[in-house]
Amino acid sequence: SAAFAVTLEDIKVALDLDFVSGINHTVYHGYNLSPPEAGFPGWFYCGSYIDEKNPWWPYFNEINAYNSRLSWVFQASTSRSQVALVSWENFLWEAFHQNGYCVDYVNEAVIAGCSVKDGKLCYGEQQYEVLVLNRVGTLDPETATAVKAWVQAGGKVVFVDAAPNGAQGLKDSRVRNAFVHDAMQSLIRDYPTQVAVIQGAEPTAWIAWVPDAMARVAVEP
């Protein structure tokens, strides 16, 4: 950002975005160390000008007090996420948050280790309402079994572009591939209100994609 263009409001908004995204420990890296002989503004050329020469410096402690209070509360709390996401790109994660959905990245070990309660996928203290597999081509058979059991218990799944159609590895590949393919296709066929295959979007279009996709499986933000 331009020199002296950042306001205390801008910093607060940035902190709030961190908080709603699950970040609860802030590290500032904007104090501009410069020798007195360098003059004003000194060795400063970019970023937020955070030091005692900024007019709002005497009030910066108010932002820090706010940050400290909320950080303490969130660090002592348990987050709640609705969406379990398997994805290789961050644009979709961000789009979910901007649409009011809290999201956790999960992997196959988490999915296979989940239990099912009241139609939710439970792992530790988290209870997910929907599992989103973003352009995932393969699953271990154990993971496919866990996904199928969850849907049969009332869970919801969104496959972006296509459902996984095989398994990784060469050992018993024909049997493993067929198992995963058949398990996923049976979910799509037998549970049309809980399982959806939805065409994905370009990076800048995920924000509009999320509400439409979640409406398909009736998951409110």
Tab-separated table of N, CA, C and O in Angstrom, residues 4-101:
chain	number	residue	atom	x	y	z
A	4	PHE	N	1.542	5.999	4.275
A	4	PHE	CA	0.580	6.743	5.087
A	4	PHE	C	-0.865	6.603	4.609
A	4	PHE	O	-1.727	7.365	5.020
A	5	ALA	N	-1.148	5.640	3.743
A	5	ALA	CA	-2.521	5.458	3.260
A	5	ALA	C	-3.327	4.548	4.177
A	5	ALA	O	-4.555	4.551	4.135
A	6	VAL	N	-2.652	3.741	4.991
A	6	VAL	CA	-3.348	2.781	5.850
A	6	VAL	C	-3.867	3.477	7.097
A	6	VAL	O	-3.143	4.218	7.763
A	7	THR	N	-5.137	3.218	7.408
A	7	THR	CA	-5.750	3.786	8.611
A	7	THR	C	-5.901	2.726	9.685
A	7	THR	O	-5.742	1.526	9.427
A	8	LEU	N	-6.234	3.164	10.890
A	8	LEU	CA	-6.514	2.207	11.962
A	8	LEU	C	-7.715	1.339	11.599
A	8	LEU	O	-7.769	0.157	11.956
A	9	GLU	N	-8.667	1.909	10.885
A	9	GLU	CA	-9.817	1.124	10.437
A	9	GLU	C	-9.372	-0.009	9.516
A	9	GLU	O	-9.857	-1.139	9.625
A	10	ASP	N	-8.441	0.283	8.606
A	10	ASP	CA	-7.929	-0.750	7.712
A	10	ASP	C	-7.305	-1.896	8.504
A	10	ASP	O	-7.486	-3.072	8.179
A	11	ILE	N	-6.558	-1.561	9.528
A	11	ILE	CA	-5.908	-2.598	10.343
A	11	ILE	C	-6.957	-3.424	11.071
A	11	ILE	O	-6.863	-4.655	11.150
A	12	LYS	N	-7.990	-2.766	11.598
A	12	LYS	CA	-9.054	-3.501	12.292
A	12	LYS	C	-9.779	-4.446	11.339
A	12	LYS	O	-10.071	-5.601	11.689
A	13	VAL	N	-10.072	-3.985	10.140
A	13	VAL	CA	-10.743	-4.834	9.157
A	13	VAL	C	-9.878	-6.047	8.831
A	13	VAL	O	-10.378	-7.187	8.734
A	14	ALA	N	-8.576	-5.841	8.676
A	14	ALA	CA	-7.681	-6.955	8.398
A	14	ALA	C	-7.670	-7.952	9.552
A	14	ALA	O	-7.679	-9.177	9.344
A	15	LEU	N	-7.669	-7.452	10.786
A	15	LEU	CA	-7.720	-8.338	11.946
A	15	LEU	C	-9.021	-9.129	11.975
A	15	LEU	O	-9.025	-10.327	12.264
A	16	ASP	N	-10.130	-8.460	11.670
A	16	ASP	CA	-11.429	-9.141	11.687
A	16	ASP	C	-11.480	-10.259	10.648
A	16	ASP	O	-12.033	-11.333	10.895
A	17	LEU	N	-10.901	-10.001	9.470
A	17	LEU	CA	-10.848	-11.048	8.446
A	17	LEU	C	-10.021	-12.235	8.934
A	17	LEU	O	-10.364	-13.398	8.671
A	18	ASP	N	-8.941	-11.951	9.645
A	18	ASP	CA	-8.155	-13.041	10.226
A	18	ASP	C	-8.985	-13.841	11.219
A	18	ASP	O	-8.989	-15.074	11.208
A	19	PHE	N	-9.689	-13.138	12.096
A	19	PHE	CA	-10.469	-13.831	13.136
A	19	PHE	C	-11.517	-14.749	12.537
A	19	PHE	O	-11.659	-15.897	12.956
A	20	VAL	N	-12.263	-14.258	11.550
A	20	VAL	CA	-13.319	-15.100	10.974
A	20	VAL	C	-12.741	-16.225	10.128
A	20	VAL	O	-13.443	-17.189	9.820
A	21	SER	N	-11.464	-16.121	9.769
A	21	SER	CA	-10.813	-17.193	9.014
A	21	SER	C	-10.107	-18.197	9.925
A	21	SER	O	-9.507	-19.151	9.435
A	22	GLY	N	-10.162	-17.975	11.242
A	22	GLY	CA	-9.575	-18.924	12.174
A	22	GLY	C	-8.219	-18.539	12.711
A	22	GLY	O	-7.632	-19.286	13.506
A	23	ILE	N	-7.682	-17.396	12.314
A	23	ILE	CA	-6.377	-16.945	12.813
A	23	ILE	C	-6.588	-16.184	14.114
A	23	ILE	O	-7.394	-15.254	14.181
A	24	ASN	N	-5.871	-16.558	15.167
A	24	ASN	CA	-6.065	-15.887	16.447
A	24	ASN	C	-4.746	-15.525	17.126
A	24	ASN	O	-4.678	-15.382	18.344
A	25	HIS	N	-3.696	-15.370	16.348
A	25	HIS	CA	-2.402	-14.919	16.867
A	25	HIS	C	-1.773	-14.029	15.807
A	25	HIS	O	-1.391	-14.505	14.744
A	26	THR	N	-1.682	-12.735	16.109
A	26	THR	CA	-1.217	-11.762	15.136
A	26	THR	C	0.254	-11.433	15.357
A	26	THR	O	0.693	-11.247	16.484
A	27	VAL	N	0.991	-11.362	14.275
A	27	VAL	CA	2.378	-10.884	14.312
A	27	VAL	C	2.487	-9.697	13.348
A	27	VAL	O	2.315	-9.851	12.146
A	28	TYR	N	2.741	-8.514	13.885
A	28	TYR	CA	2.945	-7.352	13.030
A	28	TYR	C	4.367	-7.374	12.484
A	28	TYR	O	5.313	-7.707	13.192
A	29	HIS	N	4.502	-6.994	11.228
A	29	HIS	CA	5.854	-6.851	10.695
A	29	HIS	C	5.921	-5.555	9.898
A	29	HIS	O	6.241	-5.515	8.718
A	30	GLY	N	5.609	-4.453	10.591
A	30	GLY	CA	5.556	-3.173	9.910
A	30	GLY	C	6.278	-2.046	10.621
A	30	GLY	O	6.211	-0.902	10.191
A	31	TYR	N	6.985	-2.333	11.727
A	31	TYR	CA	7.700	-1.240	12.395
A	31	TYR	C	8.948	-0.908	11.593
A	31	TYR	O	9.766	-1.783	11.320
A	32	ASN	N	9.082	0.359	11.231
A	32	ASN	CA	10.128	0.761	10.293
A	32	ASN	C	11.359	1.273	11.030
A	32	ASN	O	11.428	2.426	11.450
A	33	LEU	N	12.328	0.406	11.211
A	33	LEU	CA	13.565	0.781	11.881
A	33	LEU	C	14.439	1.578	10.911
A	33	LEU	O	14.724	1.132	9.807
A	34	SER	N	14.845	2.744	11.342
A	34	SER	CA	15.628	3.612	10.465
A	34	SER	C	16.528	4.483	11.336
A	34	SER	O	16.085	5.002	12.366
A	35	PRO	N	17.781	4.700	10.948
A	35	PRO	CA	18.680	5.536	11.756
A	35	PRO	C	18.264	7.004	11.704
A	35	PRO	O	17.730	7.472	10.684
A	36	PRO	N	18.460	7.746	12.772
A	36	PRO	CA	18.058	9.166	12.795
A	36	PRO	C	18.664	9.971	11.651
A	36	PRO	O	18.020	10.878	11.111
A	37	GLU	N	19.889	9.634	11.270
A	37	GLU	CA	20.536	10.425	10.223
A	37	GLU	C	19.896	10.226	8.849
A	37	GLU	O	20.173	10.987	7.916
A	38	ALA	N	19.036	9.219	8.715
A	38	ALA	CA	18.356	9.009	7.430
A	38	ALA	C	17.265	10.033	7.202
A	38	ALA	O	16.752	10.169	6.084
A	39	GLY	N	16.890	10.756	8.229
A	39	GLY	CA	15.839	11.759	8.071
A	39	GLY	C	14.455	11.140	8.005
A	39	GLY	O	14.265	9.955	8.280
A	40	PHE	N	13.468	11.942	7.637
A	40	PHE	CA	12.082	11.489	7.575
A	40	PHE	C	11.669	11.338	6.111
A	40	PHE	O	11.984	12.196	5.294
A	41	PRO	N	11.002	10.289	5.699
A	41	PRO	CA	10.527	9.186	6.550
A	41	PRO	C	11.550	8.091	6.792
A	41	PRO	O	11.221	7.087	7.393
A	42	GLY	N	12.748	8.260	6.314
A	42	GLY	CA	13.782	7.272	6.584
A	42	GLY	C	13.765	6.129	5.585
A	42	GLY	O	13.360	6.301	4.442
A	43	TRP	N	14.188	4.976	6.039
A	43	TRP	CA	14.299	3.800	5.162
A	43	TRP	C	12.932	3.166	4.988
A	43	TRP	O	12.706	2.016	5.330
A	44	PHE	N	12.021	3.909	4.466
A	44	PHE	CA	10.642	3.439	4.322
A	44	PHE	C	10.234	3.566	2.870
A	44	PHE	O	10.428	4.613	2.253
A	45	TYR	N	9.683	2.504	2.312
A	45	TYR	CA	9.301	2.590	0.902
A	45	TYR	C	8.003	1.862	0.577
A	45	TYR	O	7.485	1.996	-0.525
A	46	CYS	N	7.463	1.062	1.480
A	46	CYS	CA	6.229	0.338	1.157
A	46	CYS	C	5.569	-0.131	2.448
A	46	CYS	O	6.129	-0.037	3.535
A	47	GLY	N	4.348	-0.651	2.306
A	47	GLY	CA	3.651	-1.222	3.453
A	47	GLY	C	3.022	-0.165	4.333
A	47	GLY	O	2.905	1.014	3.983
A	48	SER	N	2.612	-0.578	5.512
A	48	SER	CA	1.970	0.317	6.475
A	48	SER	C	3.030	1.019	7.308
A	48	SER	O	3.939	0.380	7.832
A	49	TYR	N	2.907	2.317	7.432
A	49	TYR	CA	3.890	3.074	8.194
A	49	TYR	C	3.480	3.039	9.663
A	49	TYR	O	2.676	3.846	10.129
A	50	ILE	N	4.030	2.083	10.398
A	50	ILE	CA	3.665	1.907	11.802
A	50	ILE	C	4.881	2.250	12.652
A	50	ILE	O	5.762	1.432	12.882
A	51	ASP	N	4.956	3.493	13.075
A	51	ASP	CA	5.934	3.884	14.087
A	51	ASP	C	5.503	5.228	14.664
A	51	ASP	O	4.444	5.761	14.337
A	52	GLU	N	6.331	5.766	15.536
A	52	GLU	CA	5.902	6.939	16.311
A	52	GLU	C	5.774	8.205	15.478
A	52	GLU	O	5.274	9.222	15.976
A	53	LYS	N	6.174	8.162	14.210
A	53	LYS	CA	6.015	9.340	13.353
A	53	LYS	C	4.656	9.378	12.660
A	53	LYS	O	4.333	10.337	11.979
A	54	ASN	N	3.866	8.306	12.795
A	54	ASN	CA	2.540	8.294	12.190
A	54	ASN	C	1.558	9.037	13.104
A	54	ASN	O	1.557	8.813	14.325
A	55	PRO	N	0.692	9.893	12.568
A	55	PRO	CA	-0.231	10.663	13.416
A	55	PRO	C	-1.130	9.798	14.302
A	55	PRO	O	-1.537	10.238	15.384
A	56	TRP	N	-1.471	8.558	13.844
A	56	TRP	CA	-2.347	7.751	14.689
A	56	TRP	C	-1.597	6.824	15.635
A	56	TRP	O	-2.200	5.993	16.319
A	57	TRP	N	-0.281	6.989	15.701
A	57	TRP	CA	0.518	6.133	16.583
A	57	TRP	C	0.039	6.146	18.044
A	57	TRP	O	-0.028	5.088	18.686
A	58	PRO	N	-0.358	7.295	18.632
A	58	PRO	CA	-0.794	7.283	20.032
A	58	PRO	C	-2.040	6.430	20.287
A	58	PRO	O	-2.320	6.070	21.434
A	59	TYR	N	-2.770	6.110	19.221
A	59	TYR	CA	-4.016	5.353	19.381
A	59	TYR	C	-3.896	3.910	18.906
A	59	TYR	O	-4.859	3.148	18.973
A	60	PHE	N	-2.708	3.547	18.449
A	60	PHE	CA	-2.494	2.182	17.957
A	60	PHE	C	-2.703	1.160	19.074
A	60	PHE	O	-3.082	0.018	18.831
A	61	ASN	N	-2.465	1.600	20.314
A	61	ASN	CA	-2.673	0.668	21.443
A	61	ASN	C	-4.126	0.254	21.586
A	61	ASN	O	-4.418	-0.835	22.118
A	62	GLU	N	-5.066	1.084	21.115
A	62	GLU	CA	-6.483	0.708	21.189
A	62	GLU	C	-6.759	-0.490	20.284
A	62	GLU	O	-7.515	-1.409	20.633
A	63	ILE	N	-6.175	-0.478	19.076
A	63	ILE	CA	-6.306	-1.617	18.168
A	63	ILE	C	-5.684	-2.862	18.795
A	63	ILE	O	-6.244	-3.965	18.721
A	64	ASN	N	-4.541	-2.698	19.425
A	64	ASN	CA	-3.879	-3.847	20.028
A	64	ASN	C	-4.668	-4.408	21.208
A	64	ASN	O	-4.692	-5.622	21.426
A	65	ALA	N	-5.314	-3.532	21.972
A	65	ALA	CA	-6.136	-4.010	23.081
A	65	ALA	C	-7.322	-4.818	22.553
A	65	ALA	O	-7.684	-5.861	23.103
A	66	TYR	N	-7.937	-4.324	21.475
A	66	TYR	CA	-9.035	-5.047	20.819
A	66	TYR	C	-8.550	-6.400	20.316
A	66	TYR	O	-9.181	-7.447	20.544
A	67	ASN	N	-7.417	-6.398	19.650
A	67	ASN	CA	-6.821	-7.624	19.125
A	67	ASN	C	-6.539	-8.610	20.253
A	67	ASN	O	-6.834	-9.805	20.154
A	68	SER	N	-5.998	-8.113	21.324
A	68	SER	CA	-5.640	-8.969	22.454
A	68	SER	C	-6.867	-9.625	23.080
A	68	SER	O	-6.869	-10.823	23.371
A	69	ARG	N	-7.927	-8.845	23.264
A	69	ARG	CA	-9.148	-9.396	23.874
A	69	ARG	C	-9.741	-10.510	23.017
A	69	ARG	O	-10.043	-11.600	23.514
A	70	LEU	N	-9.900	-10.242	21.716
A	70	LEU	CA	-10.506	-11.250	20.848
A	70	LEU	C	-9.600	-12.462	20.679
A	70	LEU	O	-10.072	-13.605	20.646
A	71	SER	N	-8.296	-12.229	20.585
A	71	SER	CA	-7.371	-13.357	20.460
A	71	SER	C	-7.484	-14.268	21.670
A	71	SER	O	-7.490	-15.502	21.551
A	72	TRP	N	-7.570	-13.684	22.850
A	72	TRP	CA	-7.686	-14.489	24.081
A	72	TRP	C	-8.955	-15.330	24.043
A	72	TRP	O	-8.943	-16.520	24.359
A	73	VAL	N	-10.062	-14.695	23.653
A	73	VAL	CA	-11.341	-15.422	23.612
A	73	VAL	C	-11.272	-16.572	22.614
A	73	VAL	O	-11.649	-17.707	22.913
A	74	PHE	N	-10.782	-16.301	21.410
A	74	PHE	CA	-10.768	-17.334	20.373
A	74	PHE	C	-9.770	-18.443	20.681
A	74	PHE	O	-10.005	-19.609	20.373
A	75	GLN	N	-8.652	-18.095	21.292
A	75	GLN	CA	-7.687	-19.132	21.655
A	75	GLN	C	-8.227	-20.045	22.751
A	75	GLN	O	-7.822	-21.203	22.865
A	76	ALA	N	-9.164	-19.523	23.541
A	76	ALA	CA	-9.763	-20.319	24.612
A	76	ALA	C	-11.074	-20.968	24.188
A	76	ALA	O	-11.775	-21.552	25.005
A	77	SER	N	-11.403	-20.870	22.891
A	77	SER	CA	-12.674	-21.388	22.388
A	77	SER	C	-12.440	-22.505	21.374
A	77	SER	O	-11.319	-22.738	20.944
A	78	THR	N	-13.532	-23.170	21.021
A	78	THR	CA	-13.480	-24.201	19.988
A	78	THR	C	-14.200	-23.693	18.743
A	78	THR	O	-15.360	-23.291	18.832
A	79	SER	N	-13.513	-23.701	17.624
A	79	SER	CA	-14.132	-23.237	16.383
A	79	SER	C	-15.186	-24.236	15.920
A	79	SER	O	-15.156	-25.412	16.278
A	80	ARG	N	-16.110	-23.765	15.109
A	80	ARG	CA	-17.145	-24.620	14.533
A	80	ARG	C	-17.150	-24.442	13.025
A	80	ARG	O	-17.330	-23.328	12.535
A	81	SER	N	-16.921	-25.510	12.311
A	81	SER	CA	-16.896	-25.447	10.852
A	81	SER	C	-18.000	-26.320	10.276
A	81	SER	O	-18.231	-27.431	10.746
A	82	GLN	N	-18.673	-25.805	9.257
A	82	GLN	CA	-19.742	-26.547	8.594
A	82	GLN	C	-19.230	-27.430	7.473
A	82	GLN	O	-19.800	-28.474	7.189
A	83	VAL	N	-18.174	-26.978	6.810
A	83	VAL	CA	-17.749	-27.604	5.569
A	83	VAL	C	-16.395	-28.275	5.749
A	83	VAL	O	-15.444	-27.662	6.243
A	84	ALA	N	-16.321	-29.540	5.350
A	84	ALA	CA	-15.048	-30.251	5.268
A	84	ALA	C	-14.628	-30.234	3.812
A	84	ALA	O	-15.371	-30.683	2.943
A	85	LEU	N	-13.440	-29.721	3.537
A	85	LEU	CA	-13.008	-29.474	2.166
A	85	LEU	C	-11.722	-30.221	1.844
A	85	LEU	O	-10.738	-30.121	2.573
A	86	VAL	N	-11.758	-30.965	0.748
A	86	VAL	CA	-10.548	-31.539	0.170
A	86	VAL	C	-10.281	-30.773	-1.116
A	86	VAL	O	-11.081	-30.823	-2.056
A	87	SER	N	-9.170	-30.043	-1.165
A	87	SER	CA	-8.919	-29.176	-2.310
A	87	SER	C	-7.438	-28.892	-2.433
A	87	SER	O	-6.723	-28.805	-1.444
A	88	TRP	N	-6.997	-28.726	-3.661
A	88	TRP	CA	-5.599	-28.389	-3.923
A	88	TRP	C	-5.406	-26.904	-4.197
A	88	TRP	O	-4.305	-26.463	-4.474
A	89	GLU	N	-6.490	-26.117	-4.124
A	89	GLU	CA	-6.383	-24.684	-4.364
A	89	GLU	C	-7.107	-23.929	-3.273
A	89	GLU	O	-8.044	-24.439	-2.660
A	90	ASN	N	-6.666	-22.697	-2.996
A	90	ASN	CA	-7.215	-21.945	-1.881
A	90	ASN	C	-8.366	-21.037	-2.260
A	90	ASN	O	-9.044	-20.507	-1.388
A	91	PHE	N	-8.620	-20.852	-3.549
A	91	PHE	CA	-9.674	-19.919	-3.951
A	91	PHE	C	-11.048	-20.367	-3.450
A	91	PHE	O	-11.875	-19.549	-3.050
A	92	LEU	N	-11.301	-21.667	-3.478
A	92	LEU	CA	-12.600	-22.169	-3.043
A	92	LEU	C	-12.770	-22.000	-1.544
A	92	LEU	O	-13.852	-21.646	-1.066
A	93	TRP	N	-11.715	-22.268	-0.781
A	93	TRP	CA	-11.764	-22.070	0.682
A	93	TRP	C	-12.142	-20.626	1.000
A	93	TRP	O	-13.006	-20.364	1.831
A	94	GLU	N	-11.492	-19.698	0.319
A	94	GLU	CA	-11.764	-18.279	0.558
A	94	GLU	C	-13.199	-17.927	0.174
A	94	GLU	O	-13.875	-17.159	0.880
A	95	ALA	N	-13.675	-18.488	-0.928
A	95	ALA	CA	-15.039	-18.192	-1.383
A	95	ALA	C	-16.076	-18.682	-0.380
A	95	ALA	O	-17.099	-18.020	-0.152
A	96	PHE	N	-15.847	-19.834	0.221
A	96	PHE	CA	-16.762	-20.312	1.254
A	96	PHE	C	-16.834	-19.321	2.410
A	96	PHE	O	-17.924	-18.965	2.884
A	97	HIS	N	-15.689	-18.872	2.873
A	97	HIS	CA	-15.673	-17.937	3.999
A	97	HIS	C	-16.366	-16.628	3.639
A	97	HIS	O	-17.091	-16.056	4.462
A	98	GLN	N	-16.162	-16.139	2.428
A	98	GLN	CA	-16.793	-14.885	2.040
A	98	GLN	C	-18.302	-15.031	1.867
A	98	GLN	O	-19.013	-14.025	1.816
A	99	ASN	N	-18.782	-16.259	1.787
A	99	ASN	CA	-20.227	-16.501	1.726
A	99	ASN	C	-20.816	-16.905	3.072
A	99	ASN	O	-21.981	-17.285	3.145
A	100	GLY	N	-20.018	-16.841	4.132
A	100	GLY	CA	-20.549	-17.094	5.468
A	100	GLY	C	-20.413	-18.517	5.966
A	100	GLY	O	-21.013	-18.882	6.974
A	101	TYR	N	-19.632	-19.343	5.288
A	101	TYR	CA	-19.418	-20.724	5.706
A	101	TYR	C	-18.025	-20.868	6.310
A	101	TYR	O	-17.039	-20.434	5.704
